[in-house]
CSV table of C-alpha atoms in Angstrom, one decimal:
chain,number,residue,atom,x,y,z
I,1,MET,CA,10.1,-8.0,22.9
I,2,PRO,CA,9.8,-4.1,22.2
I,3,SER,CA,8.1,-2.0,24.6
I,4,ILE,CA,4.3,-1.4,24.0
I,5,THR,CA,3.3,1.6,22.2
I,6,THR,CA,0.6,3.4,20.4
I,7,HIS,CA,0.2,5.6,17.9
I,8,GLY,CA,-3.4,7.1,18.5
I,9,LYS,CA,-4.4,10.7,18.6
I,10,PRO,CA,-6.4,11.5,21.6
I,11,ASN,CA,-9.4,12.9,19.7
I,12,HIS,CA,-9.3,9.9,17.4
I,13,PRO,CA,-12.8,8.0,17.2
I,14,LEU,CA,-10.7,4.5,17.2
I,15,LYS,CA,-8.8,5.7,20.1
I,16,ASP,CA,-10.7,3.8,22.8
I,17,ILE,CA,-11.0,0.7,21.0
I,18,VAL,CA,-7.6,-0.3,19.6
I,19,PRO,CA,-5.4,-2.3,21.6
I,20,PRO,CA,-1.7,-1.2,22.0
I,21,THR,CA,0.9,-2.4,19.5
I,22,VAL,CA,3.8,-4.7,20.5
I,23,LEU,CA,5.7,-3.6,17.4
I,24,PRO,CA,8.3,-0.3,17.8
I,25,LYS,CA,6.9,3.2,16.9
I,26,ALA,CA,7.3,4.0,13.3
I,27,ALA,CA,10.1,6.5,12.1
I,28,ILE,CA,9.4,8.9,9.1
I,29,HIS,CA,11.8,9.3,6.0
I,30,PRO,CA,14.5,12.4,7.2
I,31,ASP,CA,13.9,14.1,3.8
I,32,ALA,CA,9.9,13.8,4.4
I,33,GLU,CA,9.1,17.3,4.2
I,34,GLU,CA,10.9,17.9,1.1
I,35,ILE,CA,9.5,14.9,-0.6
I,36,ASP,CA,5.9,15.7,0.3
I,37,ARG,CA,6.2,19.1,-0.9
I,38,GLU,CA,7.5,18.3,-4.3
I,39,VAL,CA,5.2,15.3,-5.1
I,40,VAL,CA,2.2,16.9,-3.8
I,41,THR,CA,2.7,20.2,-5.5
I,42,TYR,CA,3.2,18.6,-9.0
I,43,LEU,CA,0.0,16.4,-8.3
I,44,VAL,CA,-2.0,19.2,-7.1
I,45,ASN,CA,-1.1,21.5,-10.1
I,46,THR,CA,-1.1,18.5,-12.8
I,47,TRP,CA,-4.5,16.5,-11.9
I,48,GLU,CA,-7.8,17.5,-13.2
I,49,TRP,CA,-9.8,18.1,-10.0
I,50,PRO,CA,-13.3,17.7,-10.0
I,51,SER,CA,-13.8,20.5,-7.3
I,52,GLU,CA,-11.7,23.0,-5.5
I,53,LYS,CA,-13.2,20.7,-2.5
I,54,HIS,CA,-11.5,17.6,-3.8
I,55,LYS,CA,-8.4,19.3,-4.1
I,56,GLN,CA,-8.1,20.5,-0.8
I,57,GLY,CA,-9.4,17.5,0.6
I,58,PHE,CA,-6.2,15.6,-1.0
I,59,ILE,CA,-3.8,18.3,0.6
I,60,SER,CA,-5.3,17.9,3.6
I,61,TRP,CA,-5.3,14.2,3.7
I,62,LYS,CA,-1.2,13.9,4.1
I,63,LEU,CA,-1.1,10.7,1.9
I,64,SER,CA,2.5,11.1,1.5
I,65,ASP,CA,3.1,9.8,5.0
I,66,VAL,CA,2.0,6.4,4.2
I,67,VAL,CA,5.4,6.0,1.6
I,68,LEU,CA,7.6,8.1,4.1
I,69,PHE,CA,6.6,6.1,7.2
I,70,MET,CA,6.9,2.6,5.4
I,71,PHE,CA,10.3,3.2,3.7
I,72,PRO,CA,12.1,5.8,6.0
I,73,THR,CA,15.6,4.4,4.9
I,74,GLY,CA,15.3,4.4,1.2
I,75,GLU,CA,17.2,6.2,-1.0
I,76,THR,CA,15.5,9.9,-1.3
I,77,SER,CA,15.1,9.9,-5.3
I,78,ARG,CA,13.5,6.7,-5.2
I,79,VAL,CA,11.2,7.3,-1.9
I,80,LYS,CA,10.3,10.2,-4.0
I,81,LEU,CA,9.4,8.3,-7.4
I,82,ALA,CA,7.5,5.7,-5.0
I,83,THR,CA,5.6,8.6,-3.3
I,84,GLU,CA,4.4,10.0,-6.7
I,85,LEU,CA,3.5,6.5,-7.7
I,86,LEU,CA,1.3,5.6,-4.5
I,87,LEU,CA,-0.4,9.0,-4.6
I,88,LEU,CA,-1.5,8.7,-8.0
I,89,GLY,CA,-2.5,5.3,-7.0
I,90,PHE,CA,-5.1,7.1,-4.4
I,91,LEU,CA,-6.3,9.6,-7.1
I,92,MET,CA,-6.9,6.7,-9.2
I,93,ASP,CA,-8.7,4.9,-6.5
I,94,ASP,CA,-11.0,7.7,-6.1
I,95,TRP,CA,-11.5,8.3,-9.9
I,96,PHE,CA,-12.7,4.8,-10.3
I,97,ASP,CA,-15.4,5.8,-7.4
I,98,HIS,CA,-16.9,8.6,-9.7
I,99,HIS,CA,-16.8,6.8,-13.3
I,100,PRO,CA,-18.6,4.1,-14.8
I,101,LEU,CA,-17.1,0.3,-14.7
I,102,ALA,CA,-16.7,0.5,-18.7
I,103,GLU,CA,-14.6,3.7,-18.6
I,104,SER,CA,-12.4,2.7,-15.9
I,105,SER,CA,-11.5,-0.5,-17.5
I,106,LEU,CA,-10.9,1.4,-21.0
I,107,VAL,CA,-8.4,3.8,-19.0
I,108,VAL,CA,-6.8,0.8,-17.2
I,109,SER,CA,-6.4,-1.2,-20.5
I,110,ARG,CA,-4.6,2.0,-22.1
I,111,LEU,CA,-2.4,2.5,-19.2
I,112,GLN,CA,-1.2,-1.3,-19.7
I,113,SER,CA,-0.6,-0.8,-23.1
I,114,LEU,CA,1.5,2.2,-22.3
I,115,LEU,CA,3.5,0.0,-19.6
I,116,SER,CA,3.8,-2.7,-22.4
I,117,SER,CA,5.2,-0.6,-25.1
I,118,THR,CA,8.7,-0.6,-26.0
I,119,THR,CA,8.8,3.2,-25.9
I,120,PHE,CA,6.4,5.3,-24.8
I,121,SER,CA,6.0,7.0,-27.9
I,122,ASP,CA,5.1,3.8,-29.8
I,123,SER,CA,2.1,3.0,-27.5
I,124,THR,CA,-1.1,2.0,-29.5
I,125,SER,CA,-3.4,4.6,-27.2
I,126,PRO,CA,-2.4,8.2,-27.9
I,127,LEU,CA,-1.6,10.2,-24.6
I,128,THR,CA,-4.7,12.4,-25.1
I,129,THR,CA,-5.5,12.5,-21.5
I,130,THR,CA,-4.0,13.9,-18.3
I,131,ILE,CA,-3.9,10.6,-16.7
I,132,ASP,CA,-2.0,8.9,-19.7
I,133,ARG,CA,0.4,11.6,-19.7
I,134,MET,CA,1.0,11.7,-15.9
I,135,HIS,CA,1.4,7.8,-16.0
I,136,ALA,CA,3.7,8.0,-19.3
I,137,SER,CA,6.0,10.4,-17.5
I,138,LEU,CA,6.2,8.3,-14.1
I,139,PHE,CA,6.5,5.0,-16.0
I,140,ALA,CA,9.6,6.5,-18.3
I,141,ARG,CA,11.0,7.8,-15.0
I,142,ILE,CA,10.7,4.8,-12.9
I,143,LEU,CA,11.9,2.5,-15.7
I,144,ALA,CA,15.3,4.8,-16.1
I,145,VAL,CA,16.4,3.9,-12.5
I,146,PRO,CA,18.9,1.3,-12.7
I,147,SER,CA,17.5,-1.8,-10.9
I,148,PRO,CA,19.0,-5.6,-10.7
I,149,ARG,CA,16.3,-8.2,-12.3
I,150,ASP,CA,14.1,-5.8,-13.8
I,151,SER,CA,12.6,-4.8,-10.4
I,152,SER,CA,11.8,-1.3,-11.6
I,153,ARG,CA,9.4,-2.9,-14.1
I,154,ARG,CA,8.1,-5.3,-11.4
I,155,VAL,CA,7.3,-2.3,-9.2
I,156,LEU,CA,5.0,-0.8,-12.2
I,157,GLU,CA,3.5,-4.5,-12.9
I,158,ALA,CA,2.5,-4.8,-9.2
I,159,TYR,CA,0.9,-1.0,-9.7
I,160,MET,CA,-0.7,-1.8,-12.8
I,161,ALA,CA,-2.1,-5.1,-11.1
I,162,MET,CA,-3.9,-3.0,-8.2
I,163,LEU,CA,-5.5,-0.8,-10.8
I,164,ALA,CA,-6.8,-3.8,-12.7
I,165,CYS,CA,-8.0,-5.4,-9.6
I,166,HIS,CA,-10.4,-2.4,-9.1
I,167,CYS,CA,-12.0,-2.4,-12.6
I,168,GLU,CA,-12.9,-6.1,-12.6
I,169,SER,CA,-16.8,-6.5,-13.1
I,170,SER,CA,-17.1,-8.8,-10.3
I,171,ARG,CA,-14.8,-6.8,-8.1
I,172,GLY,CA,-14.9,-8.1,-4.5
I,173,THR,CA,-18.3,-9.9,-5.4
I,174,GLY,CA,-16.6,-13.5,-4.6
I,175,ALA,CA,-14.3,-12.1,-1.8
I,176,VAL,CA,-17.3,-10.5,0.4
I,177,SER,CA,-19.1,-13.5,0.3
I,178,ALA,CA,-16.2,-16.0,1.2
I,179,VAL,CA,-14.4,-16.9,4.2
I,180,LEU,CA,-11.9,-14.4,5.9
I,181,GLY,CA,-9.0,-16.3,4.4
I,182,ASP,CA,-10.3,-16.1,0.7
I,183,TYR,CA,-11.0,-12.5,1.5
I,184,LEU,CA,-7.4,-11.8,2.6
I,185,ALA,CA,-6.1,-13.1,-0.5
I,186,PHE,CA,-7.9,-11.0,-2.5
I,187,ARG,CA,-7.4,-8.1,-0.7
I,188,GLU,CA,-3.4,-8.3,-1.0
I,189,THR,CA,-3.7,-7.0,-4.5
I,190,ASP,CA,-6.6,-5.0,-4.1
I,191,VAL,CA,-4.8,-2.7,-1.3
I,192,GLY,CA,-1.4,-2.8,-3.3
I,193,MET,CA,0.7,-5.0,-1.0
I,194,PRO,CA,2.6,-6.3,-3.6
I,195,ILE,CA,3.7,-2.8,-4.8
I,196,CYS,CA,5.1,-2.4,-1.2
I,197,ALA,CA,7.0,-5.5,-1.3
I,198,GLU,CA,8.6,-4.6,-4.4
I,199,LEU,CA,9.3,-0.9,-3.0
I,200,LEU,CA,11.0,-2.2,0.1
I,201,TYR,CA,13.8,-3.5,-1.9
I,202,TRP,CA,13.5,-1.1,-4.8
I,203,THR,CA,13.9,2.0,-2.5
I,204,GLU,CA,17.0,0.5,-1.2
I,205,PRO,CA,19.3,-0.3,-4.0
I,206,ASP,CA,22.3,-1.8,-2.3
I,207,LEU,CA,19.8,-4.3,-0.4
I,208,ASP,CA,18.2,-4.8,-3.7
I,209,GLU,CA,21.5,-5.6,-5.4
I,210,ALA,CA,22.9,-7.8,-2.5
I,211,LEU,CA,19.7,-10.2,-2.1
I,212,GLY,CA,20.3,-13.3,-3.9
I,213,GLU,CA,17.1,-15.8,-4.5
I,214,LEU,CA,17.3,-17.6,-1.1
I,215,GLU,CA,17.5,-14.1,0.7
I,216,ARG,CA,14.4,-13.3,-1.3
I,217,ALA,CA,12.5,-16.2,-0.6
I,218,ALA,CA,13.1,-16.5,3.2
I,219,PRO,CA,11.3,-13.8,4.5
I,220,ARG,CA,7.8,-14.1,2.3
I,221,PRO,CA,6.1,-15.7,5.1
I,222,LEU,CA,6.8,-12.6,7.2
I,223,ASP,CA,5.5,-10.5,4.0
I,224,ARG,CA,2.3,-12.4,4.0
I,225,VAL,CA,1.8,-11.4,7.8
I,226,ALA,CA,2.4,-8.1,7.0
I,227,ASN,CA,-0.2,-8.0,4.1
I,228,TYR,CA,-2.8,-9.5,6.2
I,229,HIS,CA,-1.9,-7.0,8.9
I,230,VAL,CA,-2.0,-3.8,6.8
I,231,SER,CA,-5.1,-4.9,4.8
I,232,ILE,CA,-6.9,-5.5,7.8
I,233,LEU,CA,-6.1,-2.5,9.4
I,234,ASN,CA,-6.8,-0.4,6.4
I,235,ASP,CA,-10.3,-1.8,6.6
I,236,VAL,CA,-10.7,-1.0,10.4
I,237,PHE,CA,-9.7,2.8,9.8
I,238,SER,CA,-11.4,3.1,6.1
I,239,PHE,CA,-14.9,1.2,7.0
I,240,GLU,CA,-16.9,4.2,7.2
I,241,ARG,CA,-15.6,6.0,4.0
I,242,GLU,CA,-16.0,2.8,2.2
I,243,TRP,CA,-19.6,2.0,3.2
I,244,LYS,CA,-20.8,5.5,2.1
I,245,ALA,CA,-18.7,4.8,-1.3
I,246,ALA,CA,-20.5,1.6,-2.0
I,247,ARG,CA,-23.8,3.3,-1.3
I,248,ALA,CA,-22.9,5.8,-3.5
I,249,LEU,CA,-22.1,3.9,-6.5
I,250,GLU,CA,-24.3,2.1,-9.0
I,251,GLU,CA,-24.0,-1.2,-10.8
I,252,GLY,CA,-24.6,-3.2,-7.5
I,253,ALA,CA,-21.6,-2.2,-5.6
I,254,VAL,CA,-20.7,-4.1,-3.0
I,255,LEU,CA,-18.7,-3.2,0.3
I,256,VAL,CA,-15.2,-4.7,-0.4
I,257,ASN,CA,-14.0,-4.5,3.5
I,258,GLY,CA,-12.8,-7.2,6.0
I,259,VAL,CA,-15.3,-5.9,8.7
I,260,ALA,CA,-18.2,-6.6,6.6
I,261,VAL,CA,-16.8,-9.7,5.8
I,262,LEU,CA,-16.3,-10.6,9.5
I,263,ALA,CA,-19.5,-9.5,10.6
I,264,LYS,CA,-21.5,-11.7,7.8
I,265,GLU,CA,-19.2,-14.9,8.4
I,266,ALA,CA,-19.4,-14.7,12.3
I,267,ASN,CA,-23.1,-13.2,12.3
I,268,LEU,CA,-21.4,-10.2,14.2
I,269,SER,CA,-22.5,-6.4,14.3
I,270,VAL,CA,-20.3,-4.2,12.5
I,271,HIS,CA,-18.6,-2.9,16.1
I,272,ALA,CA,-17.8,-6.5,17.3
I,273,ALA,CA,-16.5,-7.4,13.9
I,274,ARG,CA,-14.2,-4.3,13.9
I,275,GLN,CA,-13.1,-5.2,17.5
I,276,LEU,CA,-12.5,-8.7,16.5
I,277,CYS,CA,-10.5,-7.4,13.4
I,278,LEU,CA,-8.1,-5.2,15.7
I,279,GLY,CA,-7.6,-8.4,17.9
I,280,LEU,CA,-6.5,-10.0,14.8
I,281,VAL,CA,-4.4,-7.3,13.6
I,282,ARG,CA,-2.4,-7.3,17.0
I,283,ALA,CA,-2.3,-11.3,17.1
I,284,TRP,CA,-0.6,-10.9,13.5
I,285,GLU,CA,2.2,-8.8,15.3
I,286,VAL,CA,2.7,-11.3,17.8
I,287,GLU,CA,3.1,-13.9,15.4
I,288,PHE,CA,5.4,-11.7,13.0
I,289,LEU,CA,7.7,-11.3,16.2
I,290,SER,CA,7.7,-15.1,16.6
I,291,MET,CA,8.5,-15.8,12.8
I,292,SER,CA,10.9,-13.1,12.8
I,293,GLU,CA,13.0,-14.5,15.9
I,294,GLU,CA,12.9,-17.9,14.5
I,295,LEU,CA,13.8,-16.9,10.9
I,296,LEU,CA,16.9,-14.8,12.2
I,297,GLY,CA,17.7,-17.3,14.7
I,298,SER,CA,18.4,-20.1,11.7
I,299,CYS,CA,20.7,-17.9,9.8
I,300,GLY,CA,24.3,-18.5,9.5
I,301,LEU,CA,24.3,-21.6,12.0
I,302,ASP,CA,26.1,-25.0,11.0
I,303,GLY,CA,23.8,-27.2,9.7
I,304,GLN,CA,21.5,-28.8,6.9
I,305,GLY,CA,19.2,-26.7,4.6
I,306,GLU,CA,18.7,-23.5,2.8
I,307,ALA,CA,18.4,-21.5,6.0
I,308,SER,CA,22.2,-22.0,7.3
I,309,ARG,CA,23.4,-20.6,3.9
I,310,LEU,CA,21.5,-17.2,4.4
I,311,ASP,CA,23.2,-14.1,5.0
I,312,GLY,CA,22.1,-12.9,8.4
I,313,ASN,CA,22.6,-9.3,7.8
I,314,LEU,CA,20.9,-9.1,4.7
I,315,ILE,CA,17.8,-10.9,6.2
I,316,ARG,CA,17.7,-8.9,9.4
I,317,ARG,CA,17.4,-5.9,6.8
I,318,ALA,CA,14.7,-7.3,5.0
I,319,VAL,CA,12.8,-8.4,8.2
I,320,LYS,CA,13.2,-4.8,9.5
I,321,GLY,CA,12.0,-3.2,6.5
I,322,ILE,CA,8.9,-5.6,6.3
I,323,GLU,CA,8.1,-4.5,10.1
I,324,ARG,CA,8.4,-0.7,9.1
I,325,ARG,CA,5.6,-1.6,6.3
I,326,MET,CA,3.4,-2.6,9.3
I,327,THR,CA,4.4,0.2,11.8
I,328,GLY,CA,4.5,2.8,8.9
I,329,ALA,CA,0.9,1.7,7.5
I,330,GLU,CA,-0.3,2.4,11.2
I,331,ALA,CA,1.1,5.5,11.6
I,332,PHE,CA,-0.3,6.7,8.7
I,333,SER,CA,-3.7,5.5,9.3
I,334,TRP,CA,-3.8,7.6,12.6
I,335,ARG,CA,-2.7,10.8,11.1
I,336,THR,CA,-4.3,10.9,7.9
I,337,SER,CA,-7.8,12.5,8.0
I,338,ARG,CA,-9.0,10.6,4.5
I,339,TYR,CA,-10.6,8.1,6.6
I,340,LEU,CA,-12.3,10.6,9.3
């Protein structure tokens, strides 16, 4: 088992209540500085900022870290596009927080039509807004990347599913009143986990090309554990920010956060529910390591069943990639000031 490490800053408010992780320390992409500089410069100069304060906040949050920690072994040009996509997703998330549901839904509908068009010039929705133009440019560049089994389009479809999830009129109302398992199923799409699952392979084209259907299917149970881990960890770190946003929104906004769900379900205080969520996060890590060992042990062995026909080296790369999504999300959470 890897040595126990923690990524916490000494002055972080959660430092004293977060138990140590059993996963390896996260690594960052070797071209992180260049990618961050190019992507952030473009977004800062192109996005329509409501105020200078919002722009400076975006710069200070170092949001590119979430991609650069999750996909440190990816091809630089693809990681750069992935960074732009996920940072644009962060900007859209904040935009939704300050616009009526009807307007947000209309924007998502336009973007969906744009992605569904044969070419970006024949979209039924004219590219009249900055949001439209930025998405059209990024969609075109991602779809131009050669990829097997149309994986570039799957990345964008997962992105659009996340945006659509944020614009449903009943967003979170069922999940927040349900048991934790139902909430976790909802939160996977809401927090963008399907995008990250697709990007894991898309950013490493040789792995994307080599993986067959069996190799892609085998680690999916590990993917689900990683999705739960990242979703609830994000809920713990972002609770105060989301609580304030829910109070500021109209239209009967609800707090879509696992800490609140668990507090209600178990009749706990927020502080106790947050600690229980952190216990779950660390328990999922132990479960992930156990499941990984079992899967890798079954690969390439003589015997019956699909596992014996899997390429162990490919599966190992996929498993390590999923693990990096978990450690990368945590490293980002400790470093960013977005949730403080």
